[in-house]
Tab-separated table of C-alpha atoms in Angstrom:
chain	number	residue	atom	x	y	z
A	1	MET	CA	0.000	0.000	0.000
A	2	GLU	CA	1.373	3.393	-0.944
A	3	SER	CA	1.566	6.209	1.574
A	4	GLY	CA	-1.503	8.418	1.410
A	5	HIS	CA	-3.895	5.707	0.206
A	6	ARG	CA	-7.530	6.050	1.284
A	7	PHE	CA	-9.827	3.152	2.103
A	8	ASP	CA	-13.603	2.937	1.805
A	9	ALA	CA	-14.999	2.916	5.341
A	10	GLN	CA	-17.500	0.097	4.799
A	11	THR	CA	-14.964	-2.211	3.143
A	12	LEU	CA	-12.451	-1.448	5.868
A	13	HIS	CA	-15.132	-2.173	8.488
A	14	SER	CA	-15.702	-5.633	6.988
A	15	PHE	CA	-11.974	-6.364	7.167
A	16	ILE	CA	-11.636	-5.180	10.771
A	17	GLN	CA	-14.666	-7.212	11.816
A	18	ALA	CA	-13.101	-10.278	10.168
A	19	VAL	CA	-9.861	-9.686	12.096
A	20	PHE	CA	-11.657	-9.808	15.446
A	21	ARG	CA	-13.758	-12.783	14.382
A	22	GLN	CA	-10.471	-14.519	13.571
A	23	MET	CA	-9.261	-13.666	17.073
A	24	GLY	CA	-12.306	-15.438	18.515
A	25	SER	CA	-14.772	-12.612	19.142
A	26	GLU	CA	-18.450	-13.377	18.757
A	27	GLU	CA	-20.178	-11.579	15.888
A	28	GLN	CA	-21.726	-8.788	17.981
A	29	GLU	CA	-18.468	-8.098	19.809
A	30	ALA	CA	-16.491	-7.942	16.562
A	31	LYS	CA	-19.084	-5.547	15.133
A	32	LEU	CA	-19.076	-3.244	18.173
A	33	VAL	CA	-15.283	-2.992	18.172
A	34	ALA	CA	-15.127	-2.431	14.405
A	35	ASP	CA	-17.916	0.180	14.630
A	36	HIS	CA	-15.965	2.114	17.244
A	37	LEU	CA	-12.548	1.977	15.570
A	38	ILE	CA	-13.873	2.974	12.142
A	39	ALA	CA	-15.917	5.788	13.715
A	40	ALA	CA	-12.754	7.127	15.366
A	41	ASN	CA	-10.957	7.199	12.010
A	42	LEU	CA	-13.937	8.831	10.315
A	43	ALA	CA	-13.979	11.519	13.011
A	44	GLY	CA	-10.313	12.234	12.286
A	45	HIS	CA	-8.936	10.649	15.465
A	46	ASP	CA	-6.644	8.054	13.901
A	47	SER	CA	-4.890	7.703	17.264
A	48	HIS	CA	-7.956	5.783	18.508
A	49	GLY	CA	-8.888	4.063	15.258
A	50	ILE	CA	-7.848	0.849	13.553
A	51	GLY	CA	-4.201	1.545	14.363
A	52	MET	CA	-5.030	0.176	17.843
A	53	ILE	CA	-5.479	-3.352	16.465
A	54	PRO	CA	-1.838	-4.487	16.921
A	55	SER	CA	-1.933	-3.374	20.558
A	56	TYR	CA	-5.228	-5.199	21.147
A	57	VAL	CA	-3.818	-8.388	19.617
A	58	ARG	CA	-0.740	-8.188	21.830
A	59	SER	CA	-2.874	-7.525	24.913
A	60	TRP	CA	-5.076	-10.524	24.120
A	61	SER	CA	-2.090	-12.799	23.487
A	62	GLN	CA	-0.577	-11.685	26.814
A	63	GLY	CA	-3.797	-12.550	28.662
A	64	HIS	CA	-4.859	-9.007	29.540
A	65	LEU	CA	-7.765	-8.448	27.131
A	66	GLN	CA	-10.587	-10.960	27.663
A	67	ILE	CA	-12.693	-11.545	24.560
A	68	ASN	CA	-16.430	-12.269	24.763
A	69	HIS	CA	-16.694	-10.832	28.267
A	70	HIS	CA	-19.231	-8.243	29.408
A	71	ALA	CA	-19.667	-5.548	32.039
A	72	LYS	CA	-21.099	-6.802	35.322
A	73	ILE	CA	-23.197	-4.799	37.778
A	74	VAL	CA	-21.398	-4.480	41.114
A	75	LYS	CA	-23.793	-2.081	42.838
A	76	GLU	CA	-27.048	-0.410	41.816
A	77	ALA	CA	-28.690	2.367	43.811
A	78	GLY	CA	-31.469	4.251	42.065
A	79	ALA	CA	-29.936	6.526	39.440
A	80	ALA	CA	-26.400	5.313	40.195
A	81	VAL	CA	-24.737	2.104	39.070
A	82	THR	CA	-21.228	0.673	39.363
A	83	LEU	CA	-19.951	-1.821	36.795
A	84	ASP	CA	-16.919	-4.091	36.590
A	85	GLY	CA	-15.690	-4.214	33.000
A	86	ASP	CA	-14.154	-7.672	33.547
A	87	ARG	CA	-11.242	-6.733	31.248
A	88	ALA	CA	-13.628	-7.031	28.322
A	89	PHE	CA	-13.187	-5.069	25.131
A	90	GLY	CA	-13.811	-1.499	26.260
A	91	GLN	CA	-15.926	-0.996	23.164
A	92	VAL	CA	-18.285	-3.621	24.594
A	93	ALA	CA	-18.148	-2.714	28.300
A	94	ALA	CA	-18.551	1.031	27.701
A	95	HIS	CA	-21.381	0.451	25.219
A	96	GLU	CA	-23.214	-1.596	27.839
A	97	ALA	CA	-22.465	0.950	30.570
A	98	MET	CA	-23.790	3.856	28.500
A	99	ALA	CA	-26.905	1.912	27.485
A	100	LEU	CA	-27.651	1.264	31.155
A	101	GLY	CA	-26.943	4.893	32.064
A	102	ILE	CA	-29.227	6.170	29.312
A	103	GLU	CA	-31.981	3.864	30.551
A	104	LYS	CA	-31.582	5.238	34.076
A	105	ALA	CA	-31.539	8.829	32.807
A	106	HIS	CA	-34.863	8.161	31.081
A	107	GLN	CA	-36.237	6.897	34.408
A	108	HIS	CA	-34.736	9.437	36.814
A	109	GLY	CA	-33.771	12.427	34.657
A	110	ILE	CA	-30.159	11.963	35.720
A	111	ALA	CA	-27.792	9.008	36.046
A	112	ALA	CA	-24.291	8.318	37.311
A	113	VAL	CA	-22.405	5.359	35.862
A	114	ALA	CA	-19.092	4.127	37.249
A	115	LEU	CA	-17.146	1.648	35.107
A	116	HIS	CA	-13.857	0.118	36.227
A	117	ASN	CA	-11.537	-2.695	35.138
A	118	SER	CA	-12.386	-2.332	31.456
A	119	HIS	CA	-9.931	-2.809	28.641
A	120	HIS	CA	-9.230	0.261	26.470
A	121	ILE	CA	-12.519	2.106	25.881
A	122	GLY	CA	-11.195	4.072	22.917
A	123	ARG	CA	-12.395	7.492	21.825
A	124	ILE	CA	-14.479	8.885	24.683
A	125	GLY	CA	-16.418	11.199	22.372
A	126	TYR	CA	-18.046	8.105	20.887
A	127	TRP	CA	-19.719	7.349	24.215
A	128	ALA	CA	-20.749	10.973	24.603
A	129	GLU	CA	-22.303	10.792	21.135
A	130	GLN	CA	-24.240	7.719	22.272
A	131	CYS	CA	-25.688	9.844	25.084
A	132	SER	CA	-26.391	12.887	22.911
A	133	ALA	CA	-28.173	10.718	20.342
A	134	ALA	CA	-30.620	9.914	23.150
A	135	GLY	CA	-31.018	13.655	23.818
A	136	PHE	CA	-28.858	13.749	26.936
A	137	VAL	CA	-25.963	15.822	28.222
A	138	SER	CA	-23.051	13.724	29.487
A	139	ILE	CA	-19.813	14.377	31.369
A	140	HIS	CA	-17.025	11.789	31.423
A	141	PHE	CA	-13.964	11.469	33.669
A	142	VAL	CA	-11.542	8.791	32.473
A	143	SER	CA	-8.349	7.301	33.874
A	144	VAL	CA	-5.738	4.808	32.674
A	145	VAL	CA	-4.627	2.328	35.337
A	146	GLY	CA	-0.986	1.553	35.935
A	147	ILE	CA	0.550	2.739	32.652
A	148	PRO	CA	2.046	6.162	33.429
A	149	MET	CA	2.752	8.127	30.256
A	150	VAL	CA	2.370	11.734	31.374
A	151	ALA	CA	4.589	13.833	33.621
A	152	PRO	CA	2.944	16.162	36.158
A	153	PHE	CA	3.635	19.887	35.943
A	154	HIS	CA	7.263	20.390	37.062
A	155	GLY	CA	7.733	16.586	37.003
A	156	ARG	CA	10.681	14.757	35.469
A	157	ASP	CA	8.976	11.498	34.474
A	158	SER	CA	5.592	9.845	33.868
A	159	ARG	CA	3.221	9.474	36.810
A	160	PHE	CA	-0.264	9.010	35.309
A	161	GLY	CA	-2.078	8.254	32.068
A	162	THR	CA	-3.524	10.516	29.391
A	163	ASN	CA	-6.778	10.697	31.425
A	164	PRO	CA	-9.365	12.072	28.960
A	165	PHE	CA	-12.150	14.495	29.865
A	166	CYS	CA	-15.294	14.739	27.766
A	167	VAL	CA	-18.568	16.719	27.734
A	168	VAL	CA	-21.383	16.674	25.189
A	169	PHE	CA	-24.427	18.922	24.784
A	170	PRO	CA	-27.154	17.835	22.319
A	171	ARG	CA	-28.765	20.392	20.015
A	172	LYS	CA	-32.073	20.187	18.214
A	173	ASP	CA	-31.673	19.754	14.451
A	174	ASN	CA	-27.898	20.233	14.622
A	175	PHE	CA	-24.734	18.405	15.606
A	176	PRO	CA	-23.997	18.186	19.338
A	177	LEU	CA	-21.405	20.393	20.972
A	178	LEU	CA	-18.615	17.997	21.928
A	179	LEU	CA	-15.496	18.524	24.013
A	180	ASP	CA	-13.264	15.442	24.064
A	181	TYR	CA	-9.556	15.478	24.724
A	182	ALA	CA	-6.757	13.816	26.584
A	183	THR	CA	-5.338	15.889	29.411
A	184	SER	CA	-1.902	15.303	27.908
A	185	ALA	CA	-0.754	17.814	25.287
A	186	ILE	CA	-1.474	15.160	22.647
A	187	ALA	CA	-2.921	11.659	22.902
A	188	PHE	CA	-0.422	8.810	23.209
A	189	GLY	CA	-1.821	7.329	19.997
A	190	LYS	CA	-0.818	10.452	18.101
A	191	THR	CA	2.819	9.680	18.921
A	192	ARG	CA	2.285	6.231	17.398
A	193	VAL	CA	0.820	7.741	14.228
A	194	ALA	CA	3.679	10.268	13.958
A	195	TRP	CA	6.252	7.519	14.596
A	196	HIS	CA	4.837	5.368	11.794
A	197	LYS	CA	4.818	8.365	9.458
A	198	GLY	CA	8.339	9.410	10.455
A	199	VAL	CA	7.300	12.953	11.343
A	200	PRO	CA	7.852	15.030	14.520
A	201	VAL	CA	5.142	16.031	16.974
A	202	PRO	CA	4.550	19.710	17.835
A	203	PRO	CA	6.871	21.350	20.376
A	204	GLY	CA	5.753	21.331	23.997
A	205	CYS	CA	4.298	17.820	23.945
A	206	LEU	CA	7.164	15.519	24.967
A	207	ILE	CA	10.245	15.163	27.137
A	208	ASP	CA	12.831	12.417	26.753
A	209	VAL	CA	14.015	9.996	29.437
A	210	ASN	CA	16.251	12.736	30.854
A	211	GLY	CA	13.419	15.265	31.031
A	212	VAL	CA	14.691	17.237	28.028
A	213	PRO	CA	12.016	18.664	25.673
A	214	THR	CA	11.857	16.902	22.292
A	215	THR	CA	9.632	16.610	19.226
A	216	ASN	CA	10.746	13.041	18.410
A	217	PRO	CA	7.770	10.636	18.841
A	218	ALA	CA	10.193	7.714	19.200
A	219	VAL	CA	10.647	8.614	22.877
A	220	MET	CA	7.126	7.243	23.466
A	221	GLN	CA	7.567	4.176	21.257
A	222	GLU	CA	11.113	2.937	21.884
A	223	SER	CA	13.023	2.273	25.107
A	224	PRO	CA	14.149	4.184	27.091
A	225	LEU	CA	10.781	5.911	27.207
A	226	GLY	CA	10.190	9.592	27.783
A	227	SER	CA	6.941	11.258	28.833
A	228	LEU	CA	4.060	13.238	27.467
A	229	LEU	CA	3.425	16.659	28.988
A	230	THR	CA	0.017	17.907	30.102
A	231	PHE	CA	-1.792	20.537	28.055
A	232	ALA	CA	-1.758	24.093	29.454
A	233	GLU	CA	0.886	23.238	32.052
A	234	HIS	CA	-0.612	23.311	35.587
A	235	LYS	CA	-4.192	23.511	34.300
A	236	GLY	CA	-3.977	20.278	32.341
A	237	TYR	CA	-2.180	18.606	35.227
A	238	ALA	CA	-4.921	19.575	37.692
A	239	LEU	CA	-7.655	18.272	35.383
A	240	ALA	CA	-5.688	15.045	34.827
A	241	ALA	CA	-5.433	14.552	38.587
A	242	MET	CA	-9.190	15.008	39.022
A	243	CYS	CA	-9.870	12.533	36.191
A	244	GLU	CA	-7.574	10.060	37.962
A	245	ILE	CA	-9.568	10.349	41.185
A	246	LEU	CA	-13.092	10.712	39.777
A	247	GLY	CA	-12.518	8.190	36.996
A	248	GLY	CA	-10.356	5.717	38.897
A	249	ALA	CA	-10.922	5.842	42.657
A	250	LEU	CA	-14.598	6.896	42.654
A	251	SER	CA	-15.554	4.232	40.091
A	252	GLY	CA	-14.338	1.460	42.383
A	253	GLY	CA	-11.234	1.017	40.276
A	254	LYS	CA	-7.601	1.759	40.971
A	255	THR	CA	-5.372	4.781	40.577
A	256	THR	CA	-1.811	4.660	39.266
A	257	HIS	CA	0.888	4.152	41.893
A	258	GLN	CA	3.706	1.716	42.661
A	259	GLU	CA	1.382	-1.186	43.510
A	260	THR	CA	-0.746	-0.902	40.333
A	261	LEU	CA	1.957	-0.535	37.670
A	262	GLN	CA	1.395	-2.782	34.652
A	263	THR	CA	4.162	-4.901	33.150
A	264	SER	CA	2.987	-4.393	29.557
A	265	PRO	CA	2.172	-1.124	27.750
A	266	ASP	CA	-0.608	-3.001	25.940
A	267	ALA	CA	-2.437	-3.895	29.182
A	268	ILE	CA	-4.594	-0.783	28.828
A	269	LEU	CA	-7.200	-0.732	31.584
A	270	ASN	CA	-9.599	2.194	31.767
A	271	CYS	CA	-11.967	3.488	34.423
A	272	MET	CA	-14.721	5.973	33.575
A	273	THR	CA	-17.237	7.818	35.707
A	274	THR	CA	-20.076	9.309	33.658
A	275	ILE	CA	-22.867	11.694	34.599
A	276	ILE	CA	-25.829	11.653	32.196
A	277	ILE	CA	-28.434	14.419	32.389
A	278	ASN	CA	-31.777	14.946	30.694
A	279	PRO	CA	-31.718	18.693	29.854
A	280	GLU	CA	-35.512	18.774	30.172
A	281	LEU	CA	-34.996	18.174	33.895
A	282	PHE	CA	-34.160	21.836	34.483
A	283	GLY	CA	-37.216	23.416	32.907
A	284	ALA	CA	-35.242	25.819	30.716
A	285	PRO	CA	-37.553	26.536	27.754
A	286	ASP	CA	-35.076	28.949	26.140
A	287	CYS	CA	-32.091	26.612	26.431
A	288	ASN	CA	-31.928	25.670	22.750
A	289	ALA	CA	-32.520	29.237	21.548
A	290	GLN	CA	-29.844	30.570	23.886
A	291	THR	CA	-27.411	27.877	22.739
A	292	GLU	CA	-27.969	28.689	19.066
A	293	ALA	CA	-27.701	32.433	19.699
A	294	PHE	CA	-24.358	31.903	21.418
A	295	ALA	CA	-23.108	29.637	18.618
A	296	GLU	CA	-24.042	32.221	15.984
A	297	TRP	CA	-22.430	35.007	18.021
A	298	VAL	CA	-19.160	33.131	18.501
A	299	LYS	CA	-18.805	32.149	14.848
A	300	ALA	CA	-19.499	35.676	13.569
A	301	SER	CA	-16.024	37.137	14.146
A	302	PRO	CA	-13.348	35.104	12.337
A	303	HIS	CA	-9.940	36.742	12.134
A	304	ASP	CA	-9.495	35.220	8.670
A	305	ASP	CA	-12.447	34.368	6.417
A	306	ASP	CA	-10.465	31.395	5.083
A	307	LYS	CA	-10.258	29.993	8.614
A	308	PRO	CA	-13.790	29.920	10.045
A	309	ILE	CA	-14.394	29.659	13.771
A	310	LEU	CA	-15.476	26.128	14.626
A	311	LEU	CA	-17.747	25.091	17.465
A	312	PRO	CA	-16.659	22.230	19.743
A	313	GLY	CA	-17.170	19.032	17.744
A	314	GLU	CA	-17.520	20.796	14.385
A	315	TRP	CA	-14.064	19.728	13.193
A	316	GLU	CA	-15.081	16.088	13.684
A	317	VAL	CA	-18.342	16.674	11.799
A	318	ASN	CA	-16.470	18.169	8.846
A	319	THR	CA	-13.792	15.475	8.886
A	320	ARG	CA	-16.406	12.720	9.054
A	321	ARG	CA	-18.200	14.123	6.019
A	322	GLU	CA	-14.951	14.385	4.044
A	323	ARG	CA	-13.737	10.888	4.941
A	324	GLN	CA	-17.091	9.285	4.215
A	325	GLU	CA	-16.818	10.738	0.716
A	326	GLN	CA	-13.089	10.323	0.070
A	327	GLY	CA	-12.155	7.380	2.279
A	328	ILE	CA	-10.084	6.862	5.415
A	329	PRO	CA	-6.365	7.700	5.026
A	330	LEU	CA	-3.831	5.251	6.424
A	331	ASP	CA	-0.045	5.392	6.324
A	332	ALA	CA	2.001	2.417	5.131
A	333	GLY	CA	3.551	1.724	8.536
A	334	SER	CA	0.200	1.477	10.309
A	335	TRP	CA	-1.261	-0.736	7.583
A	336	GLN	CA	1.728	-3.089	7.726
A	337	ALA	CA	1.372	-3.390	11.512
A	338	ILE	CA	-2.335	-4.227	11.151
A	339	CYS	CA	-1.624	-6.896	8.516
A	340	ASP	CA	1.108	-8.407	10.699
A	341	ALA	CA	-1.343	-8.548	13.618
A	342	ALA	CA	-3.918	-10.295	11.403
A	343	ARG	CA	-1.324	-12.905	10.437
A	344	GLN	CA	-0.345	-13.345	14.087
A	345	ILE	CA	-3.871	-14.420	15.039
A	346	GLY	CA	-4.079	-16.873	12.158
A	347	MET	CA	-5.731	-15.017	9.285
A	348	SER	CA	-4.693	-16.840	6.132
A	349	GLU	CA	-2.626	-15.097	3.505
A	350	GLU	CA	-5.374	-15.838	0.974
A	351	MET	CA	-8.022	-14.089	3.089
A	352	LEU	CA	-5.709	-11.171	3.826
A	353	GLN	CA	-4.849	-10.688	0.165
A	354	ALA	CA	-8.521	-10.924	-0.806
A	355	PHE	CA	-9.324	-8.057	1.564
A	356	CYS	CA	-6.319	-6.101	0.298
A	357	GLN	CA	-7.634	-6.409	-3.255
A	358	GLN	CA	-11.083	-5.211	-2.167
A	359	LEU	CA	-9.568	-2.284	-0.293
A	360	ALA	CA	-7.357	-1.317	-3.220
A	361	SER	CA	-10.231	-1.329	-5.727
């Protein structure tokens, strides 16, 4: 595959689903995981898309990821529920957790869902979009257990994960307003994408093993490992710390410290505490009108007409539209790693080449 090639999303989805079926996933599980990964690529977040497949295969082969497992209710108290993800595919456990939370929000107007011990739950905005599609606001605090990648403000080495924070606000007859980002300056997966492409990351994102600033993504992919920095210095660090506590400790999961350190970088365990709110609960009849008035006001003053002001989530909407029409871009290094992972789990060369021919057509 040449660098810069674009793949049709539906054909790529069929291939990814076949990869997980080959690994042993039941049909619904393979579909849920493929749905999520392809959606991440379509939204422009390749760091959380199909490039995760090699890591998932390694995690499964090492005994960390448990296929065909599901989230289990640990405690239920009215509008609140705590779930153990049972090291299942995060795309399965989080889907089940959000479905239960949405059901409770319909019943109570508000719900709180705590999920711990789940394998990697992927792009958090996807779960927020699941809530907004039901007409609900949602707030998500997420932590990564035992794989420190990010240095605290004034720190010299990694002490916690990328700890995403996410909020969504649904709008009538328009795309939802969506805030979704890692509390690190960039997501860890973006260093993987840059490493495969052989390009640097922006300044201010990384330090090497000696604590020296660098733009070389290899410091997060090759030993000895460096660290990501938080966004906005002390502000990002403070938000990351709160995500660690609210996402990890409050959910019934674990925080990152000496006793919880993982031995493999592919043993990605996430905790997520989610608050889901029915906006009708507050009796604000002008809420939608006020939201649209603010959106119009904000977008009305671009510094450069060629660079319009975008609302939160609008970049993903535009990218999704473009990639649905033109295909999903994938660099040669990432594609090779995915094919190698497919071979590792036993996909025949004939099947792999058949998919490659479909994707190339």
